[in-house]
Short mmCIF file of C-alpha atoms in Angstrom, two decimals:
data_model
loop_
_atom_site.label_atom_id
_atom_site.label_comp_id
_atom_site.label_asym_id
_atom_site.label_seq_id
_atom_site.Cartn_x
_atom_site.Cartn_y
_atom_site.Cartn_z
CA MET A 1270 140.09 124.72 17.97
CA ILE A 1271 138.03 123.87 15.14
CA ASN A 1272 138.40 120.34 14.67
CA LYS A 1273 139.29 119.54 10.90
CA GLU A 1274 138.30 115.58 10.71
CA ARG A 1275 135.14 116.08 13.29
CA LEU A 1276 133.98 118.70 11.13
CA ALA A 1277 133.80 116.31 8.68
CA ALA A 1278 132.63 113.66 10.14
CA THR A 1279 129.64 115.44 11.51
CA PHE A 1280 129.21 116.50 8.52
CA THR A 1281 129.75 113.17 6.15
CA GLU A 1282 126.84 111.19 9.22
CA LEU A 1283 124.43 113.83 8.58
CA CYS A 1284 124.61 113.79 4.37
CA GLU A 1285 124.09 110.48 4.90
CA THR A 1286 121.56 111.22 6.74
CA ASP A 1287 118.58 111.04 4.57
CA SER A 1288 116.03 114.29 5.04
CA PRO A 1289 114.02 114.12 1.76
CA SER A 1290 111.40 116.77 1.52
CA ARG A 1291 108.76 115.94 4.31
CA GLN A 1292 110.42 112.59 5.26
CA GLU A 1293 112.54 114.88 8.05
CA GLY A 1294 111.92 112.02 10.51
CA ALA A 1295 115.69 110.72 10.97
CA MET A 1296 117.67 113.83 10.34
CA ALA A 1297 115.30 114.97 13.22
CA ALA A 1298 116.56 112.07 15.44
CA ARG A 1299 120.11 112.82 14.82
CA LEU A 1300 120.27 115.88 15.83
CA LYS A 1301 117.87 115.71 19.17
CA LYS A 1302 120.46 113.26 19.91
CA ILE A 1303 123.55 115.27 18.70
CA TRP A 1304 122.63 118.67 20.44
CA ASP A 1305 121.34 116.78 23.74
CA THR A 1306 124.99 116.16 24.29
CA LEU A 1307 125.02 120.02 24.44
CA ALA A 1308 123.28 120.38 26.97
CA PRO A 1309 121.03 122.98 25.71
CA ASP A 1310 119.13 125.05 28.50
CA GLU A 1311 115.50 124.32 26.21
CA ASN A 1312 115.55 122.64 23.18
CA PHE A 1313 111.66 121.79 21.73
CA GLU A 1314 110.25 120.52 18.42
CA ASP A 1315 106.98 122.91 17.59
CA ASP A 1316 103.82 121.31 15.56
CA SER A 1317 104.76 122.50 12.37
CA ALA A 1318 104.02 119.07 11.31
CA LEU A 1319 100.45 119.07 11.29
CA ARG A 1320 100.72 121.21 8.59
CA THR A 1321 103.24 120.49 6.71
CA GLY A 1322 102.73 116.66 6.42
CA SER A 1323 106.24 116.27 7.96
CA GLU A 1324 107.50 113.37 9.59
CA SER A 1325 108.97 116.06 12.24
CA GLY A 1326 107.97 119.66 14.03
CA ASN A 1327 110.11 122.14 13.53
CA LEU A 1328 113.35 121.97 15.92
CA PHE A 1329 114.60 124.79 18.43
CA PHE A 1330 117.61 124.77 21.00
CA ARG A 1331 118.57 127.47 23.28
CA PHE A 1332 121.41 128.22 25.15
CA ASN A 1333 121.33 131.13 27.53
CA GLY A 1334 124.69 132.08 27.27
CA THR A 1335 127.41 133.69 29.77
CA SER A 1336 127.74 136.68 28.15
CA ASP A 1337 125.30 140.23 28.08
CA ARG A 1338 125.26 140.75 24.84
CA GLU A 1339 121.85 140.40 22.60
CA PRO A 1340 120.98 137.13 22.00
CA LEU A 1341 120.30 136.33 18.12
CA PHE A 1342 120.08 132.71 16.39
CA PHE A 1343 121.19 130.61 13.01
CA ASN A 1344 118.59 128.72 11.30
CA CYS A 1345 119.64 125.94 8.59
CA HIS A 1346 116.41 123.51 7.23
CA MET A 1347 116.78 120.19 7.73
CA ASP A 1348 115.23 118.97 4.18
CA THR A 1349 117.09 118.10 1.01
CA VAL A 1350 115.55 117.38 -2.84
CA GLN A 1351 115.50 114.48 -4.43
CA PRO A 1352 117.06 112.72 -5.74
CA GLY A 1353 118.08 112.28 -2.00
CA THR A 1354 117.84 109.04 -0.68
CA GLY A 1355 120.49 105.99 -0.17
CA VAL A 1356 123.80 109.35 -0.01
CA ARG A 1357 126.30 108.28 0.06
CA VAL A 1358 129.33 110.79 0.66
CA ARG A 1359 132.37 110.84 -1.29
CA ARG A 1360 135.77 112.85 -0.35
CA GLU A 1361 138.97 113.24 -2.10
CA GLY A 1362 141.40 115.32 0.12
CA ASP A 1363 138.85 118.09 1.23
CA LEU A 1364 136.11 118.10 -1.34
CA PHE A 1365 133.61 116.14 -0.65
CA THR A 1366 131.05 115.06 -3.33
CA SER A 1367 127.84 111.93 -3.47
CA ALA A 1368 129.52 107.85 -4.55
CA GLY A 1369 125.99 107.90 -6.17
CA ASP A 1370 123.35 109.48 -8.41
CA THR A 1371 121.81 111.23 -5.24
CA VAL A 1372 122.09 115.65 -4.17
CA LEU A 1373 125.49 115.47 -1.55
CA GLY A 1374 122.95 117.37 0.84
CA SER A 1375 125.07 120.11 1.26
CA ASP A 1376 121.88 122.35 0.76
CA ASP A 1377 121.85 122.88 3.62
CA LYS A 1378 124.19 120.11 6.37
CA SER A 1379 127.04 121.54 5.70
CA GLY A 1380 125.72 125.04 7.08
CA ILE A 1381 124.08 122.38 10.41
CA ALA A 1382 127.45 121.05 10.06
CA ALA A 1383 129.05 124.00 10.98
CA LEU A 1384 127.32 125.04 13.94
CA ILE A 1385 127.54 121.80 15.23
CA GLU A 1386 131.08 122.58 15.07
CA ALA A 1387 131.11 125.94 17.02
CA MET A 1388 128.95 124.92 19.88
CA MET A 1389 131.17 121.32 20.61
CA ILE A 1390 133.92 124.04 20.00
CA ILE A 1391 132.40 126.60 22.95
CA ARG A 1392 131.98 124.06 25.08
CA LYS A 1393 134.75 122.06 25.27
CA HIS A 1394 136.61 124.60 26.15
CA ASN A 1395 133.82 126.61 28.18
CA LEU A 1396 133.55 129.76 26.27
CA SER A 1397 131.55 132.79 27.02
CA HIS A 1398 129.40 133.07 24.19
CA ARG A 1399 126.28 135.52 24.24
CA PRO A 1400 122.76 133.73 24.25
CA VAL A 1401 121.95 131.85 20.42
CA GLU A 1402 118.43 129.91 19.37
CA PHE A 1403 118.78 127.85 16.84
CA ILE A 1404 116.14 126.62 14.60
CA PHE A 1405 116.35 123.98 12.00
CA THR A 1406 113.46 123.73 10.03
CA THR A 1407 111.58 121.37 7.86
CA CYS A 1408 110.30 121.07 4.63
CA GLU A 1409 112.21 124.03 2.64
CA GLU A 1410 112.75 122.78 -0.56
CA ILE A 1411 108.64 122.72 -1.45
CA GLY A 1412 107.97 126.04 -0.52
CA LEU A 1413 109.35 126.96 2.98
CA LEU A 1414 106.87 125.57 4.20
CA GLY A 1415 107.77 124.54 7.89
CA ALA A 1416 109.32 128.00 8.09
CA LYS A 1417 105.87 129.08 7.31
CA ALA A 1418 104.09 126.74 9.71
CA LEU A 1419 106.30 128.43 12.50
CA ASP A 1420 105.56 130.52 15.29
CA PRO A 1421 107.32 133.49 15.75
CA GLN A 1422 106.60 134.08 19.21
CA ASN A 1423 109.14 130.46 19.75
CA ILE A 1424 112.26 132.81 18.74
CA GLN A 1425 113.29 134.95 21.91
CA ALA A 1426 116.06 136.82 19.42
CA THR A 1427 115.66 139.48 17.00
CA PHE A 1428 117.55 139.00 14.76
CA GLY A 1429 119.68 136.19 13.58
CA TYR A 1430 121.41 134.47 9.93
CA ALA A 1431 120.35 131.70 8.36
CA LEU A 1432 123.19 129.21 6.91
CA ASP A 1433 121.63 129.14 3.19
CA SER A 1434 123.48 129.55 0.15
CA SER A 1435 126.08 128.55 -2.40
CA GLY A 1436 129.22 129.82 -2.86
CA SER A 1437 131.92 131.76 0.24
CA GLY A 1438 131.94 135.14 1.28
CA ARG A 1439 128.93 136.01 0.76
CA VAL A 1440 126.52 137.87 2.67
CA ILE A 1441 122.76 137.97 1.08
CA ILE A 1442 120.65 140.66 2.16
CA GLY A 1443 117.82 140.97 -0.46
CA ALA A 1444 116.22 138.15 -1.92
CA PRO A 1445 113.17 139.40 -4.36
CA ALA A 1446 108.98 138.26 -3.23
CA SER A 1447 107.39 136.24 -5.19
CA ASN A 1448 103.82 135.84 -6.83
CA ARG A 1449 103.20 131.70 -7.07
CA LEU A 1450 100.66 131.48 -9.71
CA LYS A 1451 98.13 128.56 -10.88
CA ILE A 1452 95.70 129.32 -13.69
CA GLN A 1453 92.81 127.14 -14.76
CA VAL A 1454 92.07 127.28 -17.92
CA ASP A 1455 88.73 125.69 -18.73
CA GLY A 1456 86.93 124.74 -22.21
CA VAL A 1457 84.17 121.80 -23.18
CA ALA A 1458 85.46 118.23 -24.38
CA ALA A 1459 84.06 116.83 -27.16
CA HIS A 1460 84.68 113.90 -29.34
CA ALA A 1461 87.85 115.14 -31.62
CA GLY A 1462 86.82 112.78 -34.98
CA LEU A 1463 83.07 112.99 -34.96
CA HIS A 1464 81.87 116.53 -33.44
CA PRO A 1465 85.12 118.85 -32.36
CA GLU A 1466 82.95 121.87 -33.29
CA ARG A 1467 80.87 121.41 -29.79
CA GLY A 1468 83.81 121.67 -27.63
CA ILE A 1469 86.69 124.22 -26.71
CA ASN A 1470 90.40 123.30 -26.90
CA ALA A 1471 91.23 124.27 -23.28
CA LEU A 1472 95.48 123.32 -24.62
CA ILE A 1473 94.89 126.06 -27.74
CA LEU A 1474 93.53 128.71 -25.30
CA ALA A 1475 96.19 128.24 -22.73
CA CYS A 1476 98.98 128.58 -25.65
CA ARG A 1477 97.62 131.90 -26.87
CA ALA A 1478 97.29 133.24 -23.64
CA LEU A 1479 100.68 132.56 -23.23
CA ALA A 1480 102.46 133.71 -26.17
CA ARG A 1481 101.72 136.89 -25.28
CA MET A 1482 103.05 136.59 -21.81
CA PRO A 1483 106.23 138.71 -20.53
CA ASP A 1484 109.00 136.23 -19.39
CA GLY A 1485 112.57 135.52 -18.11
CA ARG A 1486 114.26 138.65 -16.79
CA ILE A 1487 111.68 141.72 -17.12
CA ASP A 1488 115.01 143.70 -15.93
CA ASP A 1489 117.05 144.15 -12.89
CA ASP A 1490 114.28 143.68 -10.57
CA THR A 1491 111.87 140.98 -11.93
CA THR A 1492 111.59 137.63 -13.25
CA VAL A 1493 108.61 135.48 -14.86
CA ASN A 1494 108.15 132.08 -15.46
CA PHE A 1495 105.61 128.98 -16.44
CA GLY A 1496 107.17 125.97 -15.39
CA THR A 1497 104.67 124.23 -15.61
CA ILE A 1498 101.63 123.12 -18.11
CA CYS A 1499 99.32 119.91 -17.46
CA GLY A 1500 95.86 118.95 -18.91
CA GLY A 1501 93.59 116.78 -21.38
CA VAL A 1502 92.83 113.71 -21.64
CA ALA A 1503 93.63 112.47 -25.19
CA SER A 1504 94.85 112.54 -28.58
CA ASN A 1505 91.34 112.22 -29.50
CA ILE A 1506 89.37 114.19 -27.01
CA VAL A 1507 89.67 118.05 -27.13
CA PRO A 1508 90.89 119.52 -23.57
CA GLU A 1509 88.64 120.15 -21.31
CA ARG A 1510 90.44 121.67 -18.92
CA VAL A 1511 94.05 123.40 -18.83
CA ILE A 1512 96.04 123.58 -15.62
CA ILE A 1513 99.11 126.31 -15.41
CA GLU A 1514 101.50 127.33 -12.55
CA GLY A 1515 104.33 130.01 -12.96
CA GLU A 1516 105.74 132.34 -10.47
CA VAL A 1517 106.24 136.56 -10.47
CA ARG A 1518 109.74 137.46 -8.37
CA SER A 1519 111.16 141.02 -8.26
CA HIS A 1520 112.81 143.48 -5.41
CA CYS A 1521 110.34 145.64 -5.79
CA ARG A 1522 106.62 145.26 -4.57
CA GLU A 1523 104.62 147.71 -7.33
CA LYS A 1524 106.37 145.97 -9.44
CA LEU A 1525 104.89 142.10 -8.66
CA ALA A 1526 101.99 143.30 -8.15
CA GLU A 1527 101.48 144.65 -11.76
CA LEU A 1528 103.10 142.26 -13.37
CA THR A 1529 100.82 139.85 -11.68
CA LYS A 1530 98.08 141.99 -13.26
CA ARG A 1531 99.02 142.27 -16.66
CA ILE A 1532 98.99 138.09 -16.56
CA GLU A 1533 95.79 137.96 -15.24
CA LYS A 1534 94.63 140.57 -17.74
CA ILE A 1535 96.90 138.49 -21.02
CA PHE A 1536 94.16 135.07 -19.82
CA ALA A 1537 90.82 137.26 -19.20
CA GLU A 1538 91.95 139.09 -22.24
CA THR A 1539 92.38 135.61 -24.00
CA ILE A 1540 88.30 134.38 -23.25
CA ASP A 1541 86.67 137.36 -23.40
CA ASP A 1542 88.17 137.70 -26.84
CA TRP A 1543 87.25 133.27 -27.72
CA HIS A 1544 84.25 133.63 -30.73
CA ASP A 1545 82.54 129.84 -32.11
CA PRO A 1546 83.48 129.92 -35.68
CA THR A 1547 80.21 127.18 -36.09
CA GLY A 1548 78.23 128.42 -33.52
CA MET A 1549 78.09 124.42 -32.51
CA ALA A 1550 80.39 124.67 -29.03
CA LYS A 1551 78.83 123.84 -25.97
CA GLY A 1552 78.99 126.17 -23.68
CA ARG A 1553 82.04 129.03 -23.49
CA PRO A 1554 85.97 128.39 -22.06
CA ALA A 1555 86.75 129.99 -18.46
CA VAL A 1556 90.04 131.29 -16.48
CA ASP A 1557 90.69 131.81 -12.93
CA CYS A 1558 93.17 133.10 -11.82
CA ASN A 1559 94.66 131.50 -7.99
CA VAL A 1560 97.45 133.72 -6.76
CA HIS A 1561 98.72 133.92 -3.59
CA LEU A 1562 102.33 135.06 -1.93
CA ASP A 1563 104.86 132.19 -1.72
CA PHE A 1564 107.07 134.70 0.24
CA PRO A 1565 108.28 138.03 1.00
CA LEU A 1566 110.60 140.44 0.15
CA MET A 1567 113.92 140.48 2.07
CA ARG A 1568 115.68 144.08 2.46
CA LEU A 1569 118.25 144.67 4.61
CA ALA A 1570 120.01 147.90 5.21
CA PRO A 1571 123.63 147.31 5.37
CA GLU A 1572 123.45 149.48 8.43
CA SER A 1573 120.85 147.15 10.60
CA ARG A 1574 122.24 145.69 13.42
CA VAL A 1575 122.03 141.96 11.96
CA VAL A 1576 124.47 143.72 8.22
CA ARG A 1577 126.62 145.81 10.74
CA GLU A 1578 127.05 142.20 13.16
CA VAL A 1579 128.58 139.98 10.63
CA GLU A 1580 130.75 142.36 8.90
CA ILE A 1581 132.39 143.23 12.51
CA ALA A 1582 132.48 139.18 13.07
CA ALA A 1583 134.54 138.51 9.32
CA LYS A 1584 136.27 141.26 10.37
CA SER A 1585 138.03 140.48 13.62
CA ILE A 1586 138.95 136.53 12.08
CA ALA A 1587 140.40 138.97 8.58
CA MET A 1588 137.64 137.26 6.55
CA ASP A 1589 136.93 139.32 3.00
CA ILE A 1590 132.84 139.05 2.61
CA GLU A 1591 130.29 140.59 0.17
CA LEU A 1592 127.12 141.70 0.60
CA VAL A 1593 124.69 140.38 -1.80
CA VAL A 1594 121.58 140.73 -3.40
CA ALA A 1595 120.43 137.39 -4.98
CA GLY A 1596 117.31 136.00 -6.69
CA GLY A 1597 116.07 132.84 -5.02
CA GLY A 1598 113.58 132.33 -1.75
CA SER A 1599 114.88 130.75 1.59
CA ASP A 1600 113.50 130.52 4.62
CA ALA A 1601 115.30 134.41 5.52
CA ASN A 1602 112.20 135.31 3.75
CA ILE A 1603 110.56 134.22 5.89
CA PHE A 1604 111.81 135.38 9.21
CA ASN A 1605 112.01 138.70 7.75
CA GLY A 1606 108.48 138.51 6.98
CA TYR A 1607 108.23 137.69 10.87
CA GLY A 1608 109.91 141.10 11.96
CA LEU A 1609 112.64 139.35 12.07
CA ASP A 1610 116.13 140.88 10.63
CA THR A 1611 117.56 137.73 8.74
CA ALA A 1612 120.90 137.88 6.98
CA ILE A 1613 121.89 134.74 4.83
CA ILE A 1614 125.76 133.18 4.83
CA ALA A 1615 126.88 130.94 2.69
CA THR A 1616 128.42 127.82 3.51
CA GLY A 1617 130.37 126.87 0.61
CA MET A 1618 128.24 124.72 -1.13
CA THR A 1619 128.13 124.88 -4.96
CA ASN A 1620 125.82 122.96 -7.89
CA VAL A 1621 123.39 122.57 -5.64
CA HIS A 1622 119.82 120.96 -6.60
CA SER A 1623 122.03 117.91 -9.04
CA VAL A 1624 123.88 115.10 -8.15
CA ARG A 1625 127.56 117.24 -8.78
CA GLU A 1626 126.56 118.91 -5.87
CA GLN A 1627 130.03 119.87 -3.23
CA VAL A 1628 131.33 121.71 -0.99
CA SER A 1629 135.02 121.77 0.47
CA LEU A 1630 136.32 120.90 4.14
CA GLN A 1631 138.08 124.50 4.19
CA ASP A 1632 134.97 126.48 3.46
CA MET A 1633 132.83 124.76 6.33
CA VAL A 1634 135.72 125.37 8.10
CA ASP A 1635 135.48 129.43 7.28
CA LEU A 1636 132.00 129.53 8.18
CA THR A 1637 132.60 127.51 11.96
CA ARG A 1638 135.37 130.43 12.51
CA LEU A 1639 132.96 133.36 11.64
CA ILE A 1640 130.12 131.48 13.82
CA LEU A 1641 132.26 131.18 16.19
CA SER A 1642 133.19 135.45 15.97
CA LEU A 1643 129.51 135.66 16.52
CA LEU A 1644 129.09 134.53 19.50
CA THR A 1645 132.56 134.63 21.48
CA ARG A 1646 134.17 138.08 19.79
#
């Protein structure tokens, strides 16, 4: 019953509707128009834009269903990474890529297109289906902001699926928690040629600390990365301030906490160990480590309802799926943090977050088949 060309056209239309993070307004308007044709029993936009700074809030579409099966929800995000303005889609056979120097947008519009196609089929053929909610979030790519600003009381179902992962035939049941780090090292500015002794070089202190840091893959559960460093004013001024941003991720809460404390301790020790070689410095250095939980741990038991449902649905259409523990964070982490069991289903997208991004029509067809099985089986 899947109309492949209609699915392809929907996907192309969505990709060519630009929606970089915080600029999801046109995408939200397009989705409202499409979903209105499917006659949802309830639809609304929340007020999360006040907190995210997006042009749009999160969108909700609810269908009451015609069976007494337990309701579920599906989630996709509307935004894309940059470069994502002026997207034009190239199709060669059943393979979709960007026709220019932008991303394609299959992350996450391949998932949205499959959801639309599934509900079009249900409506056209008057298929009996379970109650379902569709939740489209903003600002996922810049910190899961839309999901974080969402009121979970707006969701009636207790479990669901985020369609947002690369590859095909994969269901993500585990993802790490992440602490985001922002570390400010303060020194003292001075003229680098006239009076360098009066200054304290914040950049050198930061580098001393970083040289002692754990970095990369720590073990099977845990990674550390320092991604940005900025500071200083000019080559002839002793740098007064440096700001470093990084993250710690782990599938183990205890390891996450221990490693984060270890990083903070290294910075503190580096500052405490500083001594003034000339006795002329105009002050002492300082450090401030700001740590916040970027997203919580996601860990679903293989025997949980959300996992069993997708396994049964896949089996009923003879689809092979693999249960996977992954290293990335997504809206699913936030939904699980709300107490809503959420597994992640791969959509077929590959090379995401690059201009080489691509997806095949057959992968989106298979995804649509799985969605239909979850809803109508």
